[in-house]
Tab-separated table of N, CA and C in Angstrom:
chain	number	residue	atom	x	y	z
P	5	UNK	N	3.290	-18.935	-8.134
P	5	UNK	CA	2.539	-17.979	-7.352
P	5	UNK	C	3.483	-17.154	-6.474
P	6	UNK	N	2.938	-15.863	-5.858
P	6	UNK	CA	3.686	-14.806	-5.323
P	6	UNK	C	4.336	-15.390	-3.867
P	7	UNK	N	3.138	-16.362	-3.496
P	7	UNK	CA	3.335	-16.707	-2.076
P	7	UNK	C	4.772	-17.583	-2.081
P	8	UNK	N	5.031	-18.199	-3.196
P	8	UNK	CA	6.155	-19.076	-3.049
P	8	UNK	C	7.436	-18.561	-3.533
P	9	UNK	N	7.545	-17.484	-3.214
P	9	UNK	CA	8.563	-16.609	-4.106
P	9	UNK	C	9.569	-15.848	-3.519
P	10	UNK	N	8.846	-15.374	-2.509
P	10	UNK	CA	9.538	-14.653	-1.243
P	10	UNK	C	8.815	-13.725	-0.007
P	11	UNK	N	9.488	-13.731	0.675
P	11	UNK	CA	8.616	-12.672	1.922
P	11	UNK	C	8.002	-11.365	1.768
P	12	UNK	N	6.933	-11.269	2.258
P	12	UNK	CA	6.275	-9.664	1.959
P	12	UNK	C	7.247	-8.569	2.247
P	13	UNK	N	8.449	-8.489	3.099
P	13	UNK	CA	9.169	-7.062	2.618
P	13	UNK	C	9.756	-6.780	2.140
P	14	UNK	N	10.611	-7.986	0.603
P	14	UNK	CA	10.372	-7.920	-0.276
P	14	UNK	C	9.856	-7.637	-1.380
P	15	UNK	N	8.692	-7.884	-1.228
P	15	UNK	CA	8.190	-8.097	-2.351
P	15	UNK	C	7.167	-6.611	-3.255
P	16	UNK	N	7.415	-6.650	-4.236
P	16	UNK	CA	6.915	-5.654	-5.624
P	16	UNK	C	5.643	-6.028	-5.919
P	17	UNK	N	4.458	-5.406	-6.214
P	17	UNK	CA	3.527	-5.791	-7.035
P	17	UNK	C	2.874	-4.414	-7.922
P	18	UNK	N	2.456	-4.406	-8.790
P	18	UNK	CA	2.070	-3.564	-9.827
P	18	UNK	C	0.523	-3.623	-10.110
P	19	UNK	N	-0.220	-2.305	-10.603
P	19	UNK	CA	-1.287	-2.368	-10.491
P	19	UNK	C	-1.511	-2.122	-12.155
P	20	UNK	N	-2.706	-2.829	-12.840
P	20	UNK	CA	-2.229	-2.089	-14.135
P	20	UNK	C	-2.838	-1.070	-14.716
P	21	UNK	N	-3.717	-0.261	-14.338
P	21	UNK	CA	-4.408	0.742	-15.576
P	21	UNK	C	-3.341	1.798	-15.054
P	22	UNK	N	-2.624	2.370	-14.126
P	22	UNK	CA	-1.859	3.636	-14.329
P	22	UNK	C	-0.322	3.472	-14.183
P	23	UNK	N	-0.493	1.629	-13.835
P	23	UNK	CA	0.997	1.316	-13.628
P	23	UNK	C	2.144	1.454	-12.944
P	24	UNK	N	1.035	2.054	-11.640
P	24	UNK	CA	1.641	2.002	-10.248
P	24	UNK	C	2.206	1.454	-9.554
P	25	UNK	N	3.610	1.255	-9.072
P	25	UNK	CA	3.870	0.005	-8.001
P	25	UNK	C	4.390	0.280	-6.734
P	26	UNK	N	3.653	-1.047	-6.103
P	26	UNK	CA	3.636	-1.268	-4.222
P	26	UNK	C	4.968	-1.805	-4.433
P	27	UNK	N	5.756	-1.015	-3.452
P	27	UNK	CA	6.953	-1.747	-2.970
P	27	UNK	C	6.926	-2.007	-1.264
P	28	UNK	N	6.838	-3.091	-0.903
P	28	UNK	CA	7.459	-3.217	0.788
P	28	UNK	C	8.524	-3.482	0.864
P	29	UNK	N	8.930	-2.732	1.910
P	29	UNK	CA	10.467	-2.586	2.473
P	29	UNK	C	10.708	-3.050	4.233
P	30	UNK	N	11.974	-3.810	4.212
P	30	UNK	CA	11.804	-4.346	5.949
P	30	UNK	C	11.578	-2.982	6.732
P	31	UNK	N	10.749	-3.473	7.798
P	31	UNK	CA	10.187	-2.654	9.121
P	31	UNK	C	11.612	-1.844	10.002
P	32	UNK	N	12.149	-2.925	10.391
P	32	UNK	CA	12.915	-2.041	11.499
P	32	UNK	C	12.599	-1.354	13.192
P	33	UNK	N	11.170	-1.945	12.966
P	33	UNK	CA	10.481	-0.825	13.972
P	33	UNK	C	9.260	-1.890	14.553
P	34	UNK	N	8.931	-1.826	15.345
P	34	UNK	CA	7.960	-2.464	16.102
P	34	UNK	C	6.450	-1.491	16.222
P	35	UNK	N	6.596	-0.396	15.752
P	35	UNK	CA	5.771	-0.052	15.700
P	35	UNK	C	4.628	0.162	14.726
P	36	UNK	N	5.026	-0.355	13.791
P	36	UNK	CA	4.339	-0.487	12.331
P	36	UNK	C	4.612	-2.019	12.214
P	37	UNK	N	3.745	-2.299	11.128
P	37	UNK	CA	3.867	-4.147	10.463
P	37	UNK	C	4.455	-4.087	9.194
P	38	UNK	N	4.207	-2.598	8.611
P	38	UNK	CA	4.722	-3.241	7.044
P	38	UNK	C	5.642	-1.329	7.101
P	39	UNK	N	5.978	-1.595	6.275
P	39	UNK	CA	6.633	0.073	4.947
P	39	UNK	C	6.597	-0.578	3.967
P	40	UNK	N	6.252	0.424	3.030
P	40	UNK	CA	5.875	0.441	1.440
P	40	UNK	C	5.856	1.536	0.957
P	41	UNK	N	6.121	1.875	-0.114
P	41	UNK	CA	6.367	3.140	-0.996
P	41	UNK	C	5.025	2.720	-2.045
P	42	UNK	N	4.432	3.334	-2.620
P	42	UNK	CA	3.727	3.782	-3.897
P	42	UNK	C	4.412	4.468	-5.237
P	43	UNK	N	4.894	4.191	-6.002
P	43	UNK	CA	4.981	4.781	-6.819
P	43	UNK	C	4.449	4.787	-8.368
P	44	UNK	N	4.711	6.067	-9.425
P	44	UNK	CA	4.320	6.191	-10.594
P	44	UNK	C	4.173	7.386	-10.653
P	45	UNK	N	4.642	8.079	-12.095
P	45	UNK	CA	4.853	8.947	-12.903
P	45	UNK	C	5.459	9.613	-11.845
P	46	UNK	N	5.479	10.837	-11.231
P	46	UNK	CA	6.356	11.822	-10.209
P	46	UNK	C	5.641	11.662	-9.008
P	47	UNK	N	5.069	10.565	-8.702
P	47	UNK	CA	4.444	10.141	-7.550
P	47	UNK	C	5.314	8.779	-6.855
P	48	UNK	N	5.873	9.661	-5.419
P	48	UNK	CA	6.770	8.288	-4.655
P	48	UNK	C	5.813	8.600	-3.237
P	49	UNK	N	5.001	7.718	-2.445
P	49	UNK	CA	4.346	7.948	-1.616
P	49	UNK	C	4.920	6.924	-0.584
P	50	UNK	N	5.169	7.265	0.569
P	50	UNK	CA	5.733	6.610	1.088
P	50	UNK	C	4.240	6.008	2.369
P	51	UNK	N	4.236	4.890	2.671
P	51	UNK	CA	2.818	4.219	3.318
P	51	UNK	C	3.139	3.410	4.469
P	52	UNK	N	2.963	2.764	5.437
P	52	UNK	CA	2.721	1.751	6.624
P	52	UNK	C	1.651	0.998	7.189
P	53	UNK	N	1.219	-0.100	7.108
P	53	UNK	CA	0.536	-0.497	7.741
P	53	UNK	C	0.396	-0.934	9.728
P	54	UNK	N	-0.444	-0.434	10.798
P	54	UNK	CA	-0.444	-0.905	12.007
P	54	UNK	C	-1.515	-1.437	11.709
P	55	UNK	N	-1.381	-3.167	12.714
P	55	UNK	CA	-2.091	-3.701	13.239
P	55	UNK	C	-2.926	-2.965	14.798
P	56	UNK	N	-4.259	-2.903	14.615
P	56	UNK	CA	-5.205	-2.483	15.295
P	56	UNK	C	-5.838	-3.742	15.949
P	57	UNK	N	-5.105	-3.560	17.484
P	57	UNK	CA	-5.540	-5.044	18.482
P	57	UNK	C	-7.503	-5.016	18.557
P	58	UNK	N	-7.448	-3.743	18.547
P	58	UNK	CA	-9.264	-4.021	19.180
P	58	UNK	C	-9.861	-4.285	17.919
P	59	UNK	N	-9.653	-3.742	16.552
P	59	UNK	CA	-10.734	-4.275	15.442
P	59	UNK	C	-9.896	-5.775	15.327
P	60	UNK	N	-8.674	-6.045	14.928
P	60	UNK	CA	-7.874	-7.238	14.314
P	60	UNK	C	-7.565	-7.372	13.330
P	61	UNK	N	-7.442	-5.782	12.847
P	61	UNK	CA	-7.601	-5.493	11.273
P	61	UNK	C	-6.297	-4.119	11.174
P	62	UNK	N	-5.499	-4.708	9.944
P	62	UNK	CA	-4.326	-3.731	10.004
P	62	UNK	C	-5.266	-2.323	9.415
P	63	UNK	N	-4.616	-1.240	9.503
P	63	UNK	CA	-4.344	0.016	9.938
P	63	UNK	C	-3.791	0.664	8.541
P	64	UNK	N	-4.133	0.854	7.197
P	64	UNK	CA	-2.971	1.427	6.594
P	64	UNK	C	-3.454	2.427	5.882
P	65	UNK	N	-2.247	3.799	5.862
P	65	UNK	CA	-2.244	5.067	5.708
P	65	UNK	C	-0.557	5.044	4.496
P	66	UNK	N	-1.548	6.023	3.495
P	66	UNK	CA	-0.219	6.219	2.914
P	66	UNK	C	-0.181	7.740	2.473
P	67	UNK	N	0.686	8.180	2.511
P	67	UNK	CA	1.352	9.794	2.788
P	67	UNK	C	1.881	10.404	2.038
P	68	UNK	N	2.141	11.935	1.679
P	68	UNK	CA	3.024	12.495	0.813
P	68	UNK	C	3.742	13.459	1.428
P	69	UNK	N	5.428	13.361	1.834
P	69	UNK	CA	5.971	14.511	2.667
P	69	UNK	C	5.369	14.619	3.834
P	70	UNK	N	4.869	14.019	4.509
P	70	UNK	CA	4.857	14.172	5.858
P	70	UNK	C	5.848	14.660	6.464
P	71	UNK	N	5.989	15.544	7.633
P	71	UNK	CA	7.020	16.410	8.424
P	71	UNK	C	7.270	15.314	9.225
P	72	UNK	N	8.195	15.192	9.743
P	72	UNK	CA	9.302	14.236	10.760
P	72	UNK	C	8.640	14.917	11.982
P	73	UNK	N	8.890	13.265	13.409
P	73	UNK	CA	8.839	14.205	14.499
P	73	UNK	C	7.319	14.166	15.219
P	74	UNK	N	7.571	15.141	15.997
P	74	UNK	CA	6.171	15.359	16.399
P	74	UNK	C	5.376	16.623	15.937
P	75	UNK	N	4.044	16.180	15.340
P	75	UNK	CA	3.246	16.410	14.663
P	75	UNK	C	2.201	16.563	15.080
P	76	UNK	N	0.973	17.181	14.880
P	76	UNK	CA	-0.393	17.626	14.872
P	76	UNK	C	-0.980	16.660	13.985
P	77	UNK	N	-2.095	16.461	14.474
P	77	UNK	CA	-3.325	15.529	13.965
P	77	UNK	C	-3.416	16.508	12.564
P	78	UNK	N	-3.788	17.520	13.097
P	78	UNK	CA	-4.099	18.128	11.458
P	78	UNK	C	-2.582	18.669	10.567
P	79	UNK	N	-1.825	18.126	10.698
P	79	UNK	CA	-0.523	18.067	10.230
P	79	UNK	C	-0.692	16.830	9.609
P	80	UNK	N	-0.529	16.096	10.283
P	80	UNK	CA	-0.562	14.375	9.738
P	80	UNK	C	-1.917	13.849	8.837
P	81	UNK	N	-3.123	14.739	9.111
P	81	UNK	CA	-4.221	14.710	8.288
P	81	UNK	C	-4.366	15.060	6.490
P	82	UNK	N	-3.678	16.763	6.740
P	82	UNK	CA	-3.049	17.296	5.466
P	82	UNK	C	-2.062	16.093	4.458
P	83	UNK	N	-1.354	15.728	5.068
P	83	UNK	CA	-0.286	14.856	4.229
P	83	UNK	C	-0.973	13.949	4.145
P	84	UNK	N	-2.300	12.809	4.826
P	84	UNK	CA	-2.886	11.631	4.196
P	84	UNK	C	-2.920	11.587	3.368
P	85	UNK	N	-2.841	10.638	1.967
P	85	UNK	CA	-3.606	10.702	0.528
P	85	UNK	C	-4.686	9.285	0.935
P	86	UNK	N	-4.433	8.382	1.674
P	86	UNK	CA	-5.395	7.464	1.927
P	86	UNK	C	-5.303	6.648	3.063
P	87	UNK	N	-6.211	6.202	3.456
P	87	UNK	CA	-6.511	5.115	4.980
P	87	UNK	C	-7.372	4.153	4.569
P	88	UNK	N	-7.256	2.815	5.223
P	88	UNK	CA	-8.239	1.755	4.609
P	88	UNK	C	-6.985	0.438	5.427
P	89	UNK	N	-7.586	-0.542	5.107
P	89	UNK	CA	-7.274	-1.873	5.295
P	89	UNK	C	-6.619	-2.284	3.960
P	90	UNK	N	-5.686	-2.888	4.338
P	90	UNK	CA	-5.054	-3.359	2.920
P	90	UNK	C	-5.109	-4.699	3.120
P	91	UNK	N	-5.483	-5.675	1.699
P	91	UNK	CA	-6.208	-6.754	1.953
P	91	UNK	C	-5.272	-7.645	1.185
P	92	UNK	N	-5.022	-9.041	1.377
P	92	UNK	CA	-4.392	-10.179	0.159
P	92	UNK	C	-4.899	-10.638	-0.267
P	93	UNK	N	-4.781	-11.251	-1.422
P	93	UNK	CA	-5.655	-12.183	-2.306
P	93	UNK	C	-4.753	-13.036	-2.375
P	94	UNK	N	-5.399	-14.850	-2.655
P	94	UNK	CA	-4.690	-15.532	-2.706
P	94	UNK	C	-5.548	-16.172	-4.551
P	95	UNK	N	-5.092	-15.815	-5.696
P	95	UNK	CA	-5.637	-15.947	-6.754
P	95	UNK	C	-6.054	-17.094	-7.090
P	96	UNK	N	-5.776	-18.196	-6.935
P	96	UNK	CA	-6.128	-19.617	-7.153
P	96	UNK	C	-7.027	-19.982	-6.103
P	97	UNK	N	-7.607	-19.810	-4.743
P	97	UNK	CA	-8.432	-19.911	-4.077
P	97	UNK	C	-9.661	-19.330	-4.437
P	98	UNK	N	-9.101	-17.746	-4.703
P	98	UNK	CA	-9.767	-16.553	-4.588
P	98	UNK	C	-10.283	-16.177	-3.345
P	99	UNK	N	-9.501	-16.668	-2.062
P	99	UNK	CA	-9.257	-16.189	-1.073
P	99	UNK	C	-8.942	-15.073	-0.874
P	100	UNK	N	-9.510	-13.902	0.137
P	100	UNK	CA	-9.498	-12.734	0.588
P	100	UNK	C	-8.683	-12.964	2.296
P	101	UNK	N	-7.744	-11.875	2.711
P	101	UNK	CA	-7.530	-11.924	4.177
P	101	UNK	C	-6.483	-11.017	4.598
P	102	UNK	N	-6.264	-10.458	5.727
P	102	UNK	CA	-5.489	-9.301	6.039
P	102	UNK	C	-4.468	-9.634	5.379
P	103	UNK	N	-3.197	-8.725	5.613
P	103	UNK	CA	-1.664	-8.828	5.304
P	103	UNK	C	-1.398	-9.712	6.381
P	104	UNK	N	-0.568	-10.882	5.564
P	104	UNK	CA	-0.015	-11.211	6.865
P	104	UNK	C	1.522	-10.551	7.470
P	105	UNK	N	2.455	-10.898	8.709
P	105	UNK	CA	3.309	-10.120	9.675
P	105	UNK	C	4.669	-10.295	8.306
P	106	UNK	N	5.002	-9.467	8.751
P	106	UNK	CA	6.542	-9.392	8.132
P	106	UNK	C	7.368	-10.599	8.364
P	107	UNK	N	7.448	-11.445	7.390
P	107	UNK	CA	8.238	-12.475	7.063
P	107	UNK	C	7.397	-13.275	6.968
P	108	UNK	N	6.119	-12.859	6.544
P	108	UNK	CA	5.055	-13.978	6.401
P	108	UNK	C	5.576	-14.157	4.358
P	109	UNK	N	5.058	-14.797	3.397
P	109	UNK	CA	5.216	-15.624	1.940
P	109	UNK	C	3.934	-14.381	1.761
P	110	UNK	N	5.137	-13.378	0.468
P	110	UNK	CA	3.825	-12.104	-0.050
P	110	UNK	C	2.786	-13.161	-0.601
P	111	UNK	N	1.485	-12.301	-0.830
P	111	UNK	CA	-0.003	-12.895	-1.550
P	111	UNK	C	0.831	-12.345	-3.032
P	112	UNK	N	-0.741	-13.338	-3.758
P	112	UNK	CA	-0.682	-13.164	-4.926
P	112	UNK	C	-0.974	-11.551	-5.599
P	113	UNK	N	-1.862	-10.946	-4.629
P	113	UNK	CA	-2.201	-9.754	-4.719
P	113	UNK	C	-2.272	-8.785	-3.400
P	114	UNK	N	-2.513	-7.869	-3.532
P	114	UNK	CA	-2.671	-6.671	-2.568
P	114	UNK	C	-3.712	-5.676	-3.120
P	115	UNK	N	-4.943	-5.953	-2.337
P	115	UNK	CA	-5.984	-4.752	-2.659
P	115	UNK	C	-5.809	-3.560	-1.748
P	116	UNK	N	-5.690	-2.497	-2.195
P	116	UNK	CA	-6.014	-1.118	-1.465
P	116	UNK	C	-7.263	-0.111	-1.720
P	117	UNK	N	-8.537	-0.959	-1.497
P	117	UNK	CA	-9.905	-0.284	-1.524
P	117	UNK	C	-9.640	1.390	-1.561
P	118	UNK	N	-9.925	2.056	-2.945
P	118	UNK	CA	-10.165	3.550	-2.984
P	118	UNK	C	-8.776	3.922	-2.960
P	119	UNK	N	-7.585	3.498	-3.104
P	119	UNK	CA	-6.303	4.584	-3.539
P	119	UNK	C	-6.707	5.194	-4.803
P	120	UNK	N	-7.491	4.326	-5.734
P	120	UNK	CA	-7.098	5.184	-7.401
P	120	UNK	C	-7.880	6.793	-6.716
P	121	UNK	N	-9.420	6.687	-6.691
P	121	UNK	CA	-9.984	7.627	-6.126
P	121	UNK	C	-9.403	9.076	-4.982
P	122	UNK	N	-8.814	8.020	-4.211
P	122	UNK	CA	-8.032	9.184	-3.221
P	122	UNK	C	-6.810	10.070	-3.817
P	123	UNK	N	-5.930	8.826	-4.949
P	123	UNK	CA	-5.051	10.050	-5.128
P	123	UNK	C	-5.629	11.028	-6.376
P	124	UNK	N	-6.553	10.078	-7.140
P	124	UNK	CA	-7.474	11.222	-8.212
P	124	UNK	C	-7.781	12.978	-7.582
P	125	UNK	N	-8.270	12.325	-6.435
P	125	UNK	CA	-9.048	13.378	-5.977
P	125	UNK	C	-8.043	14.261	-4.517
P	126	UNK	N	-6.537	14.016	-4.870
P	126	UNK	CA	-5.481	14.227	-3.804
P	126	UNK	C	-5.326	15.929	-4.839
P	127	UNK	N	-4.373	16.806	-3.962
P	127	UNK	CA	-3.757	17.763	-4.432
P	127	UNK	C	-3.111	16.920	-5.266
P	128	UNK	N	-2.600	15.719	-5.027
P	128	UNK	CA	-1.193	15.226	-5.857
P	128	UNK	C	-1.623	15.165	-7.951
P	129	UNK	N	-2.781	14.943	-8.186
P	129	UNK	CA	-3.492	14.470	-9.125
P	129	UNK	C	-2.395	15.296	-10.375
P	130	UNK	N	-2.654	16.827	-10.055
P	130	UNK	CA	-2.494	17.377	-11.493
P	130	UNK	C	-0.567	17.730	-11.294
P	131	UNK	N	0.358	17.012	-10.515
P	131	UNK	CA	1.403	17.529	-10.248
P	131	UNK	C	1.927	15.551	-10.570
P	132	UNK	N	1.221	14.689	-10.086
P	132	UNK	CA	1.727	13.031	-10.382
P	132	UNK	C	2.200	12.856	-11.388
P	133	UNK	N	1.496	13.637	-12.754
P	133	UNK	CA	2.433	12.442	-14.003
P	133	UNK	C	1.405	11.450	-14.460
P	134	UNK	N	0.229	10.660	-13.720
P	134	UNK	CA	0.000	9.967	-13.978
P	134	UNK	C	-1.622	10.382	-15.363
P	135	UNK	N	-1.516	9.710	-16.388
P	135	UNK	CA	-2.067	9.153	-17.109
P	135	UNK	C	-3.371	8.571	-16.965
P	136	UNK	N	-3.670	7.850	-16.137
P	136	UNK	CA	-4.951	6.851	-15.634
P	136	UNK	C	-5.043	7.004	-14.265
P	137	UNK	N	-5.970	7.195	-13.589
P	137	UNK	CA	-6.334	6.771	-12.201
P	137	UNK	C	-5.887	5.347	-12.132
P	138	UNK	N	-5.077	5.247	-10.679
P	138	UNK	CA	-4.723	3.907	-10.600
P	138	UNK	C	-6.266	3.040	-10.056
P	139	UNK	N	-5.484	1.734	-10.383
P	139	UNK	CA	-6.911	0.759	-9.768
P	139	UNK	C	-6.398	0.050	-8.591
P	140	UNK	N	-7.732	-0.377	-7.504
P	140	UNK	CA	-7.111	-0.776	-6.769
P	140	UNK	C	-6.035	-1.735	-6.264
P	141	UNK	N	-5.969	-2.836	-7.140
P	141	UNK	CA	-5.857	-4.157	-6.802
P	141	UNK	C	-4.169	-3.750	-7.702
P	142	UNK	N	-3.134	-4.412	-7.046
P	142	UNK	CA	-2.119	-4.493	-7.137
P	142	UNK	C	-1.454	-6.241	-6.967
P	143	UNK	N	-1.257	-6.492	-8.415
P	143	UNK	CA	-0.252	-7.859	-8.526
P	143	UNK	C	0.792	-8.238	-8.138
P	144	UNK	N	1.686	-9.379	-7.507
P	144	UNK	CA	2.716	-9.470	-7.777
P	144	UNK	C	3.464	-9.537	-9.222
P	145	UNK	N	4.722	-8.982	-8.444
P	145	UNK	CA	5.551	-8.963	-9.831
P	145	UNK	C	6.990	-9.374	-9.879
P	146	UNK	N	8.037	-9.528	-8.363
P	146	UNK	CA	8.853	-9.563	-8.247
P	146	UNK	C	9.348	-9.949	-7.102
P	147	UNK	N	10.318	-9.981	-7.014
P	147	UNK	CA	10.565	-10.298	-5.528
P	147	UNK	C	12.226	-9.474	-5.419
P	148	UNK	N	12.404	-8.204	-4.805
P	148	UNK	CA	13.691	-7.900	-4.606
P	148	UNK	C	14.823	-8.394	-3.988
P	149	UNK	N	15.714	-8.243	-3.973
P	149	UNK	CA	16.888	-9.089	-3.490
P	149	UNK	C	17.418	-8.131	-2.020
């Protein structure tokens, strides 16, 4: 299983109908919990999850070219391709539950409720490359070094 494999900022997982993959990458920053890239076909999306103290529920937005810096709400709105909670699965339970913190043992999975939809329906759609609308649910697959 994914959990015994290595730490979430590490770790790769792949989604399969368009064959998309979640990469997390270490933080660096206290102000975010995770970085992760999206990628497939000419689509590299770069994403973060914040933990949100008043719901208790991470925060995650993933982006295309966002401008550096300080920015406008409707600056930072334009570049969204999606927002939602990103969720783990633990496959042999079939346990559901947030991400856990950076240096927590990645899940077996990573759901991102509505990415295929958002980037379907993104400017990015007819410029991606991609083949299939992705689906949500993203597997492990690896663990980087």
């Amino acid at each position: 299983m994914a959990a015994e494999r290595c730490a979430i900022e590490k770790a790769v997982f792949v989604e399969a109908d368009a064959g998309t993959v979640l990469a997390f990458k270490p933080v660096g920053s206290a102000a975010v919990s995770h970085l992760f890239t999206v990628t497939g076909g000419k689509l590299k999306l770069d994403g973060h999850v914040m933990y949100d103290e008043e719901s208790r529920r991470p925060a995650g937005m993933i982006m295309n070219n966002c401008p550096e810096g300080d920015v406008t709400g409707a600056e930072l709105r334009a570049c969204t391709i999606w927002t939602g909670v990103p969720y783990a699965l633990d496959v042999k339970s079939g346990h559901i539950d947030i991400l856990g913190a950076e240096g927590s043992q990645a899940p077996d999975a990573v759901l991102l409720p509505g990415i295929g939809p958002a980037i379907r329906h993104s400017k990015l759609w007819e410029k991606g490359g991609l083949k299939q609308v992705p689906w949500d649910l993203y597997e492990f697959k690896e663990c980087k070094a």
